[in-house]
Coordinates of C-alpha atoms in Angstrom, one line a residue:
M5 CA 80.5 -17.0 89.5
P6 CA 81.5 -19.9 91.8
A7 CA 85.2 -20.7 92.3
I8 CA 86.7 -24.1 92.1
T9 CA 89.8 -24.8 94.2
V10 CA 91.7 -27.8 92.9
L11 CA 94.0 -29.4 95.4
P12 CA 97.5 -30.3 94.2
H13 CA 97.8 -33.4 92.0
P14 CA 101.3 -34.6 90.9
E15 CA 100.3 -35.0 87.2
Y16 CA 97.4 -32.7 86.4
C17 CA 97.9 -29.7 88.7
P18 CA 101.1 -29.9 90.8
Q19 CA 100.7 -26.5 92.4
G20 CA 96.9 -26.7 92.8
A21 CA 94.7 -24.1 91.2
R22 CA 91.8 -21.8 91.8
L23 CA 89.5 -21.1 88.9
Q24 CA 86.0 -19.8 88.2
A25 CA 83.2 -21.1 86.0
P26 CA 79.6 -20.2 85.4
T27 CA 76.9 -21.9 87.5
G28 CA 75.7 -25.0 85.6
T29 CA 79.1 -25.8 84.2
S30 CA 80.3 -29.4 84.8
L31 CA 83.4 -29.7 86.9
C32 CA 85.1 -31.6 84.1
E33 CA 84.4 -28.8 81.6
A34 CA 85.6 -26.2 83.9
L35 CA 88.9 -28.1 84.5
L36 CA 89.5 -28.7 80.9
D37 CA 88.6 -25.1 79.9
N38 CA 91.3 -24.0 82.4
G39 CA 94.1 -26.2 81.2
I40 CA 93.7 -29.0 83.8
E41 CA 93.7 -32.1 81.5
I42 CA 91.7 -34.5 83.7
E43 CA 91.0 -37.8 82.1
H44 CA 87.5 -38.2 80.5
A45 CA 87.8 -41.4 78.5
C46 CA 84.1 -41.6 77.7
E47 CA 84.0 -38.0 76.5
M48 CA 81.8 -37.0 79.4
S49 CA 78.9 -39.4 78.8
C50 CA 78.8 -41.0 82.3
A51 CA 80.1 -44.3 80.9
C52 CA 83.4 -44.6 82.8
T53 CA 85.0 -43.3 86.0
T54 CA 88.2 -41.6 84.7
C55 CA 87.0 -38.1 85.6
H56 CA 86.3 -39.1 89.3
V57 CA 86.9 -36.3 91.8
V58 CA 86.4 -36.1 95.6
V59 CA 84.6 -32.9 96.6
R60 CA 86.3 -31.8 99.8
Q61 CA 84.1 -28.6 100.3
G62 CA 80.8 -27.5 98.7
F63 CA 79.4 -31.0 97.9
E64 CA 75.9 -29.9 98.7
S65 CA 76.1 -27.0 96.3
L66 CA 76.4 -29.3 93.3
N67 CA 73.4 -30.9 91.5
P68 CA 72.4 -34.3 93.0
P69 CA 74.0 -37.4 91.4
S70 CA 71.8 -39.4 89.1
E71 CA 71.3 -43.1 89.7
E72 CA 73.4 -43.8 86.6
E73 CA 76.2 -41.7 88.1
E74 CA 76.0 -43.5 91.4
D75 CA 76.1 -46.9 89.7
M76 CA 79.2 -45.9 87.8
L77 CA 80.9 -44.4 90.8
D78 CA 80.7 -47.8 92.5
K79 CA 83.5 -48.8 90.0
A80 CA 85.8 -45.8 90.8
W81 CA 89.2 -46.3 92.4
G82 CA 89.3 -44.7 95.9
L83 CA 85.6 -44.1 96.1
E84 CA 84.6 -41.8 99.1
P85 CA 81.2 -40.5 100.3
Q86 CA 81.9 -37.2 98.6
S87 CA 82.9 -38.7 95.3
R88 CA 81.4 -37.4 92.0
L89 CA 82.1 -37.9 88.3
S90 CA 83.3 -34.5 87.3
C91 CA 81.5 -34.8 84.0
Q92 CA 78.1 -35.1 85.8
A93 CA 78.7 -32.7 88.7
R94 CA 77.4 -29.2 87.8
L95 CA 78.3 -26.1 89.7
G96 CA 75.8 -24.4 91.9
T97 CA 76.2 -20.9 93.3
R98 CA 78.8 -21.7 96.0
D99 CA 82.5 -22.4 95.8
V100 CA 83.8 -25.9 95.8
T101 CA 87.1 -27.6 96.6
I102 CA 88.0 -30.8 94.8
E103 CA 90.7 -33.4 94.9
I104 CA 91.6 -35.4 91.8
P105 CA 92.5 -39.0 92.9
R106 CA 96.0 -40.1 92.2
Y107 CA 94.8 -43.1 90.2
S108 CA 91.9 -43.9 87.9
I109 CA 90.6 -47.1 86.2
N110 CA 91.7 -46.3 82.6
H111 CA 93.0 -49.3 80.8
A112 CA 94.0 -47.2 77.8
R113 CA 96.6 -45.3 80.0
E114 CA 98.0 -48.3 81.9
R115 CA 101.6 -49.0 81.0
H116 CA 102.0 -52.7 80.6

């Protein structure tokens, strides 16, 4: 079972975390199943960018992004070449290290 190392995030995972999930599990599902409450405003339907993560290690072990995911990622805050929507990125057989960006584009959570 591959391991997911989550780098520290001030809100979701201040100390960072290391967890395991079965191959084929989405990163978003794995995070939520392990108490890391990453945003997922579209309920994991690839219709927003709130679950955006940056894969710091193991990017090539994930399933390839679909064209729909790539189009949606263009709208993500802090987009990097190793960015993925965690609801669409499925674990392969190797370990991954991810970083949850500090901000997301989620109008429902903005404090106006």
